[in-house]
Amino acid sequence: MDNILYYFSGLLYLRALEPLLPQDELDHTRKMVQKFGQGGGLGEKLQQELEKRARHSHNWITDWWVRWAYLESRLPLAVHSNPAISLPRRDYSDWRGQLVFASKLIAGVLDFKYRVDGRLPVENIRGQLLCAELFPRLFSSCRIPGPKHDYVAHYGRSRRGPTHITVVRNYQFFQLDVYNSDGTPLTESQIHGQLLRIRSQSWKTDKEPMGILTSEHRHTWGQAYNRLLRDKINKESVRLIEKGLFTLCLDSPVMRISDDKYSSRMAAQILHGGGTYSNSGNRWFDKTLQFVVGEDGSWGLLYEQATAEGPPIATLLHHLLEFCKKPDRVRAPLVPLPMPKKLYFYIDPEIKWDIEMAKQNLDILINDLDINCFNFQRFGKEFPKQHNFSPNSFIQVALQLAYYRVHGELCASCETASLRMFRGGRTDYIRSPTNQSLKFVLAFDNPAVSVPQDHFYIFLSALQGQGIDRHLLGLKLQAIEEGLSVPRIFMDTAYGLATHWKLRTGQVPSNTDSVMCFGPLVPDGYAVCYNPQPDHVHFSVTAFNCCEETNAEKLALTLETSLCHLQTLLQPPGA
């Protein structure tokens, strides 16, 4: 065990700091890391306890990670946590087409759920089988607010789990049973008939958008949640929303805008609903899965990260897109169906005040978020491949270059890597800034410069469980669990800098022609999502308007320019 921490996570941690710190600060941190990792020291003792924890659990970090990263966070789920995926516009433009497509979508999700029960194809990366434990948890699960931390309720584990979904339209929630009495799922025509019934019961917008409460700061929502559940009717309605397989949000049309801003507007609609005067009341942000279908052909998915994450969601979306290509050949049984049940709420003055505060706070948050989506059409993922580059690594280099050009420095930047090669595995971070990338951006105008390739090897290491961030977090949390003082290495300003993620990035983990977006991790940061297709790349860039240093539009424009310059570097004109 001698110096194991120094030679593995300690050494990699120092390498990650090199492009971010001046030499004197780096020397100070190096001494701290050496002391922490020396034989017989605190680091070694914590490492031994982690190994003991690993021997007695099927995954030593996942529960800690979910609690620390998600459940203990007090920030609102809207914008700050829940990712949104906006998909290509459907070919309809009124409520009739909306309900037809929504019926198809529900049938597709039910078909996917049927396959989750042991019938999904086995997934693998480079021949390594991937854990599928998350798939069943996508359904009938919901995050529940608490005073100090939240928890996730899973209602689908019983032998006979819930058989309904919730549908929300004009801020009104409905319970819709989606299975016949014999256990077979409703057909598309049956679902369509039930959605017509829901539409007939929800002509007017409810005065009080209950779903807005779920967009609040988690502590505030936790207090309102307890007040709300004091009433029996409210408790029954909330439980039905929480227990539902998933939620369908039937959104009203939004104001038409120019084509170049359409993708940004649609991403915003899926992400937060557009504000309290738009469709934000049609959300229950605690719900694991919410499908959004608009009257104008827009549609997408919003998911809660304590339970769901990118790769399983990508598998679900791929299944839905394939399902939507198939005609409905199932004949509907000639049996009457019960009327969908409207969920009622008793709103006393306290709850009404909670709703008003939530509306104000959500509109402030939405107005603070700048979203810039664009479709880069000069080339797609095939171009980097032609030059023996990983498309993902190529885009990451462009992001580093763009950030440097805007801010004159590199920053702590993270990309998510899946740990599904391990049972119960979730994610680790890939740290994009390296010494190579720093040298590259500093010398970019030198014709002899070459594009760095080291990101790809860092990516592979993270996939194989050899990233540093979850290991370091585990050592820190192990010390806290044992009642020890937080080790000095984690109180160092370098660690604070290294984990202040000013550039949060993510690749859409699917082949769907979609746009993914979420908010920055820190107030003075950005979030950039990208989806490389064969001949184009979708990007979304978000930043907060309250920070004078960041500008989503400026970074987006600089990113486009950087990609073009990288193309010229690899393929000079006339070459």
XYZ file of C-alpha atoms in Angstrom:
575
model
C 0.000 0.000 0.000
C 3.072 2.293 0.244
C 2.389 5.552 -1.637
C -0.472 3.939 -3.607
C -2.475 7.151 -3.500
C 0.402 9.273 -4.705
C 1.227 7.030 -7.642
C -2.367 6.697 -8.797
C -4.997 9.322 -7.990
C -2.433 11.625 -6.372
C -0.214 11.729 -9.440
C -3.124 12.112 -11.837
C -4.603 14.841 -9.629
C -1.367 16.819 -9.806
C -1.234 16.387 -13.575
C -4.791 17.718 -13.810
C -3.756 20.804 -11.815
C -0.682 21.641 -13.909
C -2.502 23.604 -16.650
C -4.582 25.465 -14.021
C -2.088 26.562 -11.337
C 1.081 28.702 -11.202
C 4.233 26.782 -10.286
C 4.479 27.960 -6.652
C 0.920 26.903 -5.845
C 1.487 23.602 -7.636
C 4.620 22.931 -5.549
C 2.644 23.637 -2.350
C -0.117 21.226 -3.386
C 2.410 18.571 -4.433
C 3.860 18.523 -0.901
C 0.363 18.234 0.552
C -0.503 15.329 -1.741
C 2.766 13.542 -0.902
C 2.125 13.891 2.815
C -1.466 12.655 2.457
C -0.393 9.643 0.403
C 2.697 8.554 2.318
C 2.868 5.059 3.800
C 1.154 4.796 7.190
C -0.463 8.207 6.728
C -4.093 9.297 6.801
C -4.570 8.699 3.083
C -3.489 5.067 3.329
C -5.804 4.435 6.285
C -8.770 5.951 4.433
C -7.869 3.902 1.360
C -7.944 0.703 3.450
C -11.413 1.621 4.744
C -12.591 2.249 1.192
C -11.351 -1.173 0.139
C -13.181 -2.713 3.081
C -16.336 -0.847 2.009
C -15.885 -2.188 -1.521
C -15.713 -5.769 -0.242
C -19.071 -5.396 1.522
C -21.056 -3.623 -1.200
C -21.611 -4.219 -4.896
C -20.540 -0.627 -5.636
C -18.567 1.355 -3.074
C -19.178 4.855 -4.482
C -22.617 4.986 -6.145
C -24.776 5.560 -3.043
C -22.362 8.195 -1.797
C -22.204 9.865 -5.183
C -25.990 10.032 -5.662
C -26.451 11.440 -2.158
C -23.611 13.971 -2.415
C -24.105 15.112 -6.031
C -27.895 15.112 -6.173
C -29.894 14.395 -3.039
C -27.968 16.754 -0.758
C -27.965 19.578 -3.299
C -30.415 22.310 -2.319
C -30.488 24.030 -5.711
C -33.697 23.844 -7.787
C -33.980 20.846 -10.102
C -35.177 23.093 -12.913
C -32.170 24.386 -14.923
C -29.553 23.380 -12.314
C -29.990 19.600 -12.421
C -32.559 18.013 -14.753
C -31.232 17.614 -18.328
C -33.593 18.188 -21.248
C -33.494 16.562 -24.671
C -35.310 18.267 -27.532
C -36.000 16.086 -30.577
C -36.735 16.913 -34.239
C -40.058 18.618 -34.776
C -42.965 16.349 -35.760
C -45.066 16.977 -38.845
C -48.189 18.447 -37.253
C -49.243 21.899 -36.054
C -52.407 21.567 -33.972
C -53.879 19.757 -30.968
C -55.192 16.890 -33.110
C -51.721 15.949 -34.287
C -50.427 16.503 -30.752
C -52.788 13.880 -29.290
C -52.166 11.376 -32.097
C -48.414 11.594 -31.580
C -48.735 11.556 -27.775
C -50.757 8.322 -28.065
C -48.020 6.753 -30.174
C -45.381 7.956 -27.716
C -47.154 6.470 -24.693
C -47.591 3.148 -26.486
C -43.881 3.181 -27.343
C -42.843 3.816 -23.736
C -45.100 0.988 -22.536
C -43.528 -1.293 -25.128
C -40.076 -0.294 -23.861
C -41.123 -0.996 -20.273
C -42.276 -4.467 -21.349
C -38.843 -5.094 -22.860
C -37.052 -3.821 -19.749
C -38.307 -6.896 -17.895
C -35.537 -9.117 -19.279
C -36.149 -8.532 -22.982
C -33.779 -5.658 -23.779
C -30.719 -6.492 -25.872
C -27.550 -6.767 -23.811
C -25.439 -3.603 -24.143
C -21.661 -3.507 -24.234
C -18.717 -1.159 -24.824
C -15.698 -2.704 -26.541
C -16.996 -6.155 -25.644
C -17.505 -5.289 -21.952
C -21.080 -5.912 -20.753
C -22.876 -2.922 -19.238
C -24.962 -2.850 -16.065
C -28.715 -2.554 -16.721
C -29.885 -1.913 -13.151
C -31.083 1.631 -13.914
C -33.671 0.643 -16.539
C -36.423 -0.654 -14.225
C -35.920 2.327 -11.902
C -36.872 4.774 -14.642
C -40.532 3.897 -14.095
C -42.769 4.643 -11.095
C -40.013 6.547 -9.318
C -39.851 10.084 -8.026
C -37.579 12.319 -5.999
C -39.071 13.426 -2.679
C -37.949 16.724 -1.084
C -36.527 16.777 2.420
C -35.217 19.428 4.841
C -31.520 18.451 4.628
C -31.506 15.986 1.770
C -34.004 14.381 -0.602
C -34.653 10.709 -1.202
C -35.931 8.708 -4.161
C -39.106 6.657 -3.850
C -39.368 3.596 -6.101
C -42.926 2.314 -6.373
C -42.406 -0.230 -9.160
C -40.649 -2.873 -7.075
C -43.793 -4.584 -5.780
C -45.199 -7.567 -7.632
C -48.104 -5.500 -8.901
C -46.715 -2.013 -9.403
C -48.592 1.078 -10.562
C -50.489 0.808 -13.853
C -51.131 4.492 -14.517
C -49.336 7.529 -15.868
C -50.075 11.153 -15.085
C -51.024 13.566 -17.857
C -50.804 17.318 -17.283
C -52.480 19.895 -19.502
C -53.220 23.532 -18.710
C -51.637 22.981 -15.262
C -54.166 20.220 -14.458
C -53.062 16.695 -13.575
C -54.911 13.511 -14.532
C -54.467 9.866 -13.630
C -54.640 7.748 -16.780
C -54.661 3.964 -16.412
C -52.689 2.546 -19.342
C -53.436 -1.157 -18.913
C -56.604 -3.131 -19.546
C -58.115 -5.291 -16.817
C -56.365 -8.352 -18.319
C -52.965 -6.697 -17.925
C -52.423 -5.842 -21.590
C -51.359 -2.259 -22.386
C -53.877 0.068 -23.983
C -53.654 0.332 -27.754
C -52.842 3.603 -29.462
C -56.483 4.173 -30.351
C -57.554 3.514 -26.747
C -54.937 5.945 -25.459
C -56.021 8.523 -28.030
C -59.620 8.252 -26.883
C -58.555 8.789 -23.277
C -56.430 11.822 -24.170
C -59.449 13.335 -25.947
C -61.385 12.906 -22.708
C -58.619 14.637 -20.764
C -58.621 17.501 -23.251
C -62.384 17.929 -22.842
C -61.900 18.263 -19.063
C -59.060 20.804 -19.249
C -60.189 23.577 -21.582
C -59.219 26.382 -19.233
C -55.884 26.882 -17.511
C -55.962 26.215 -13.773
C -55.488 29.368 -11.717
C -52.939 27.685 -9.471
C -50.084 25.828 -11.237
C -49.227 23.227 -8.568
C -46.279 21.863 -10.549
C -44.441 25.175 -10.132
C -43.792 24.246 -6.490
C -41.406 21.490 -7.606
C -39.149 24.080 -9.269
C -38.278 25.712 -5.929
C -35.110 25.587 -3.865
C -35.188 22.096 -2.342
C -35.426 23.254 1.287
C -38.269 25.648 0.438
C -40.109 22.991 -1.566
C -39.588 20.481 1.270
C -41.373 22.795 3.701
C -44.199 23.482 1.233
C -44.430 19.740 0.510
C -45.102 18.990 4.180
C -47.752 21.711 4.342
C -49.334 20.423 1.142
C -49.591 16.840 2.406
C -51.388 17.807 5.601
C -54.579 17.717 3.542
C -55.863 14.233 2.638
C -56.957 15.183 -0.905
C -53.601 16.803 -1.640
C -51.707 13.803 -0.296
C -53.665 11.408 -2.511
C -53.061 13.556 -5.612
C -49.331 13.968 -4.934
C -48.883 10.239 -4.302
C -50.582 9.392 -7.600
C -48.199 11.724 -9.445
C -45.196 10.218 -7.653
C -46.310 6.618 -8.262
C -47.179 7.041 -11.935
C -45.045 5.187 -14.476
C -44.083 8.553 -15.989
C -45.616 11.946 -16.744
C -46.872 13.250 -20.094
C -46.878 17.049 -20.451
C -49.261 18.330 -23.144
C -47.946 21.837 -23.750
C -49.795 24.782 -25.252
C -48.324 26.469 -28.339
C -45.645 29.088 -27.797
C -45.009 32.325 -29.662
C -43.533 31.783 -33.122
C -39.975 33.022 -33.582
C -37.324 33.048 -36.278
C -35.916 29.733 -37.488
C -32.398 30.473 -36.227
C -33.701 30.807 -32.667
C -36.214 27.962 -32.853
C -33.912 25.239 -31.465
C -32.941 27.462 -28.505
C -36.604 28.193 -27.739
C -37.570 24.521 -27.938
C -34.682 23.439 -25.728
C -35.800 26.028 -23.177
C -39.401 24.790 -23.370
C -38.366 21.232 -22.555
C -35.892 22.357 -19.878
C -38.150 24.641 -17.825
C -41.441 25.193 -19.643
C -40.792 28.770 -20.713
C -41.988 30.511 -17.539
C -45.094 30.842 -15.417
C -47.047 32.477 -18.260
C -46.135 29.632 -20.596
C -45.877 25.907 -19.808
C -43.811 25.720 -16.603
C -46.968 24.766 -14.697
C -47.109 21.619 -16.856
C -44.127 20.048 -15.082
C -43.466 17.996 -11.956
C -39.699 18.414 -11.805
C -39.263 15.673 -9.170
C -40.558 13.010 -11.561
C -37.912 10.729 -13.068
C -39.373 10.756 -16.597
C -41.403 13.534 -18.193
C -42.282 13.480 -21.885
C -43.195 16.866 -23.343
C -45.389 17.089 -26.451
C -46.313 20.525 -27.796
C -49.150 21.559 -30.111
C -46.657 22.923 -32.651
C -44.875 19.586 -33.263
C -42.129 20.135 -30.668
C -41.387 17.301 -28.289
C -38.734 16.017 -25.943
C -37.838 14.511 -22.613
C -36.884 15.855 -19.210
C -35.314 13.518 -16.651
C -34.239 13.632 -13.005
C -30.619 12.600 -12.482
C -30.721 10.973 -9.051
C -32.337 7.984 -10.796
C -31.834 8.436 -14.541
C -28.767 9.232 -16.627
C -27.792 9.680 -20.262
C -27.064 6.187 -21.672
C -30.301 4.470 -20.475
C -32.284 7.515 -21.632
C -30.576 7.271 -25.034
C -31.589 3.608 -25.296
C -35.177 4.573 -24.465
C -35.238 7.365 -27.055
C -33.790 5.132 -29.756
C -36.539 2.593 -29.052
C -39.230 5.299 -29.208
C -38.022 6.657 -32.541
C -38.009 3.176 -34.045
C -41.436 2.436 -32.557
C -42.879 5.655 -34.005
C -41.996 4.463 -37.532
C -44.295 1.453 -37.198
C -48.008 1.603 -38.027
C -50.536 0.739 -35.320
C -51.873 -2.697 -36.268
C -53.350 -3.626 -32.875
C -57.142 -3.575 -32.793
C -58.656 -1.946 -29.759
C -60.824 -4.195 -27.535
C -64.494 -3.262 -27.582
C -64.642 -2.594 -23.859
C -65.507 0.725 -22.207
C -62.678 2.408 -20.324
C -63.067 4.387 -17.101
C -62.865 8.160 -17.343
C -59.363 9.489 -16.573
C -59.324 10.811 -13.025
C -58.643 14.481 -12.468
C -56.381 15.130 -9.480
C -57.626 17.858 -7.174
C -55.765 20.052 -4.711
C -57.031 22.040 -1.741
C -55.136 25.315 -1.734
C -55.149 27.225 1.550
C -53.595 30.705 1.943
C -50.208 29.234 2.929
C -50.010 27.027 -0.177
C -51.202 29.900 -2.369
C -48.340 32.013 -0.991
C -45.878 29.155 -1.644
C -47.070 29.003 -5.256
C -46.717 32.758 -5.749
C -43.159 32.717 -4.371
C -42.280 29.726 -6.558
C -43.627 31.517 -9.640
C -41.515 34.589 -8.942
C -38.363 32.567 -8.254
C -38.751 30.389 -11.334
C -39.257 33.382 -13.623
C -36.132 34.993 -12.146
C -34.161 31.787 -12.779
C -35.478 31.434 -16.333
C -34.707 35.075 -17.164
C -31.210 34.582 -15.778
C -30.471 31.607 -18.041
C -29.090 32.297 -21.499
C -29.495 29.380 -23.933
C -27.822 29.362 -27.325
C -28.363 26.308 -29.538
C -26.890 25.998 -33.009
C -26.344 23.407 -35.696
C -22.733 23.391 -36.900
C -23.002 22.251 -40.526
C -19.482 22.609 -41.920
C -18.639 19.018 -40.932
C -19.718 16.248 -38.572
C -18.122 13.313 -36.796
C -16.860 11.746 -40.038
C -14.292 14.505 -40.557
C -12.246 13.850 -37.376
C -12.438 10.110 -38.079
C -10.886 10.675 -41.532
C -7.881 12.189 -39.714
C -7.699 9.415 -37.086
C -9.219 11.475 -34.285
C -12.005 10.562 -31.900
C -14.893 12.971 -32.697
C -15.506 13.470 -28.988
C -11.865 14.320 -28.280
C -11.748 16.634 -31.309
C -14.754 18.603 -30.025
C -13.257 18.763 -26.533
C -10.084 20.331 -27.967
C -12.247 22.881 -29.805
C -14.033 23.677 -26.527
C -10.728 24.270 -24.736
C -9.566 26.519 -27.560
C -12.849 28.473 -27.593
C -12.834 28.981 -23.818
C -9.218 30.161 -23.899
C -9.966 32.613 -26.699
C -12.858 34.119 -24.734
C -11.280 34.155 -21.254
C -7.514 34.021 -21.803
C -7.045 30.948 -19.595
C -8.082 27.329 -19.215
C -10.479 26.336 -16.432
C -11.625 23.262 -14.534
C -13.609 21.440 -17.195
C -15.488 18.164 -16.888
C -17.108 15.686 -19.201
C -19.153 12.757 -17.935
C -17.994 9.173 -18.471
C -20.280 6.229 -17.764
C -19.163 3.591 -15.242
C -21.753 1.031 -16.338
C -18.974 -1.499 -16.912
C -19.314 -1.999 -13.157
C -22.403 -3.244 -11.362
C -24.383 -0.279 -10.092
C -21.875 2.108 -11.697
C -22.977 5.642 -12.526
C -20.431 8.219 -13.727
C -16.997 9.750 -13.267
C -15.536 12.931 -14.681
C -13.084 13.251 -17.535
C -10.862 16.282 -16.941
C -10.323 17.864 -20.336
C -7.590 20.495 -19.673
C -4.114 18.955 -19.881
C -0.592 20.241 -20.371
C -0.873 19.220 -24.009
C -4.099 21.155 -24.522
C -2.601 24.223 -22.779
C 0.486 24.139 -25.037
C -1.827 23.696 -28.015
C -4.033 26.730 -27.345
C -0.998 28.885 -26.513
C 0.740 27.965 -29.780
C -2.282 27.589 -32.042
C -1.107 30.117 -34.622
C 2.150 28.194 -35.043
C 1.830 26.191 -38.296
C 3.861 23.347 -36.749
C 1.333 22.774 -33.928
C -0.556 19.466 -33.878
C -3.950 18.661 -32.326
C -3.469 16.857 -28.956
C -4.734 13.279 -28.695
C -4.383 12.691 -24.934
C -8.085 13.314 -24.163
C -9.017 9.967 -25.737
C -6.751 8.032 -23.339
C -8.109 9.949 -20.336
C -11.603 9.044 -21.575
C -10.752 5.336 -21.779
C -9.229 5.386 -18.281
C -12.395 6.961 -16.838
C -14.617 4.342 -18.535
C -12.535 1.619 -16.894
C -12.990 3.098 -13.422
C -9.567 4.751 -13.306
C -10.738 8.361 -13.106
C -9.638 10.383 -10.091
C -12.670 12.404 -9.031
C -14.837 9.645 -7.565
C -11.778 8.185 -5.803
C -10.878 11.533 -4.229
C -14.509 12.128 -3.275
C -14.632 8.670 -1.678
C -11.563 9.417 0.460
C -13.100 12.699 1.597
C -16.482 11.148 2.432
C -14.823 8.216 4.204
C -13.086 10.686 6.534
C -16.382 12.483 7.188
C -18.179 9.181 7.856
C -15.540 8.256 10.427
C -16.043 11.591 12.196
C -12.594 12.863 11.244
C -11.703 16.377 10.214
C -11.767 16.895 6.463
C -8.176 16.128 5.309
C -6.119 19.226 4.442
C -5.746 18.143 0.828
C -9.490 18.812 0.376
C -9.310 22.182 2.159
C -6.538 23.356 -0.162
C -7.435 26.210 -2.527
C -6.154 24.028 -5.374
C -8.857 21.420 -4.710
C -11.483 24.161 -4.655
C -10.219 25.432 -8.007
C -10.027 21.924 -9.457
C -13.652 21.191 -8.555
C -15.123 24.587 -9.495
C -16.369 23.342 -12.840
C -16.555 26.453 -15.012
C -17.023 24.325 -18.121
C -19.535 21.510 -17.806
C -19.693 19.493 -21.003
C -21.589 16.450 -22.205
C -22.050 14.447 -25.370
C -25.559 13.261 -26.209
C -25.129 9.496 -25.779
C -27.231 8.473 -28.766
C -27.587 8.589 -32.529
C -30.802 10.602 -32.350
C -30.691 13.939 -34.162
C -31.434 15.789 -30.939
C -30.350 18.734 -28.808
C -29.555 18.256 -25.122
C -29.177 21.076 -22.615
C -28.794 21.830 -18.915
C -27.590 24.717 -16.794
C -24.011 25.452 -15.662
C -22.714 23.862 -12.467
C -21.412 27.164 -11.071
C -22.666 30.777 -11.334
C -19.625 31.896 -13.368
C -19.565 28.887 -15.673
C -20.971 27.382 -18.846
C -22.650 24.153 -19.817
C -22.035 22.865 -23.334
C -23.763 19.812 -24.802
C -22.982 18.443 -28.223
C -24.391 15.775 -30.479
C -22.071 14.817 -33.374
C -23.915 13.431 -36.402
C -22.169 12.233 -39.613
C -22.251 15.608 -41.392
C -23.205 18.123 -38.678
C -23.006 18.704 -34.918
C -25.751 20.033 -32.643
C -24.565 22.274 -29.809
C -26.239 23.936 -26.854
C -24.416 26.516 -24.730
C -25.849 27.899 -21.493
C -24.637 30.574 -19.070
C -26.175 32.840 -16.439
C -26.879 36.452 -17.363
C -26.113 37.577 -13.799
C -22.414 36.837 -14.372
C -20.726 39.627 -16.322
C -17.774 37.379 -17.213
C -19.734 34.753 -19.143
C -21.676 35.060 -22.377
C -23.303 32.032 -24.012
C -23.610 33.655 -27.441
C -19.969 34.766 -27.464
C -18.716 31.303 -26.489
C -20.999 29.697 -29.098
C -19.693 31.961 -31.884
C -16.089 31.411 -30.775
C -16.673 27.659 -30.700
C -17.916 27.743 -34.302
C -14.825 29.697 -35.348
C -12.514 27.348 -33.438
C -14.001 24.292 -35.132
C -13.442 25.912 -38.540
C -9.829 26.754 -37.649
C -9.208 23.174 -36.480
C -10.569 21.938 -39.784
C -8.190 24.229 -41.658
C -5.304 23.011 -39.486
C -5.960 19.387 -40.429
C -7.033 20.088 -43.989
C -5.410 23.287 -45.317
C -7.108 24.908 -48.348
C -5.839 23.378 -51.569
C -4.307 20.399 -49.779
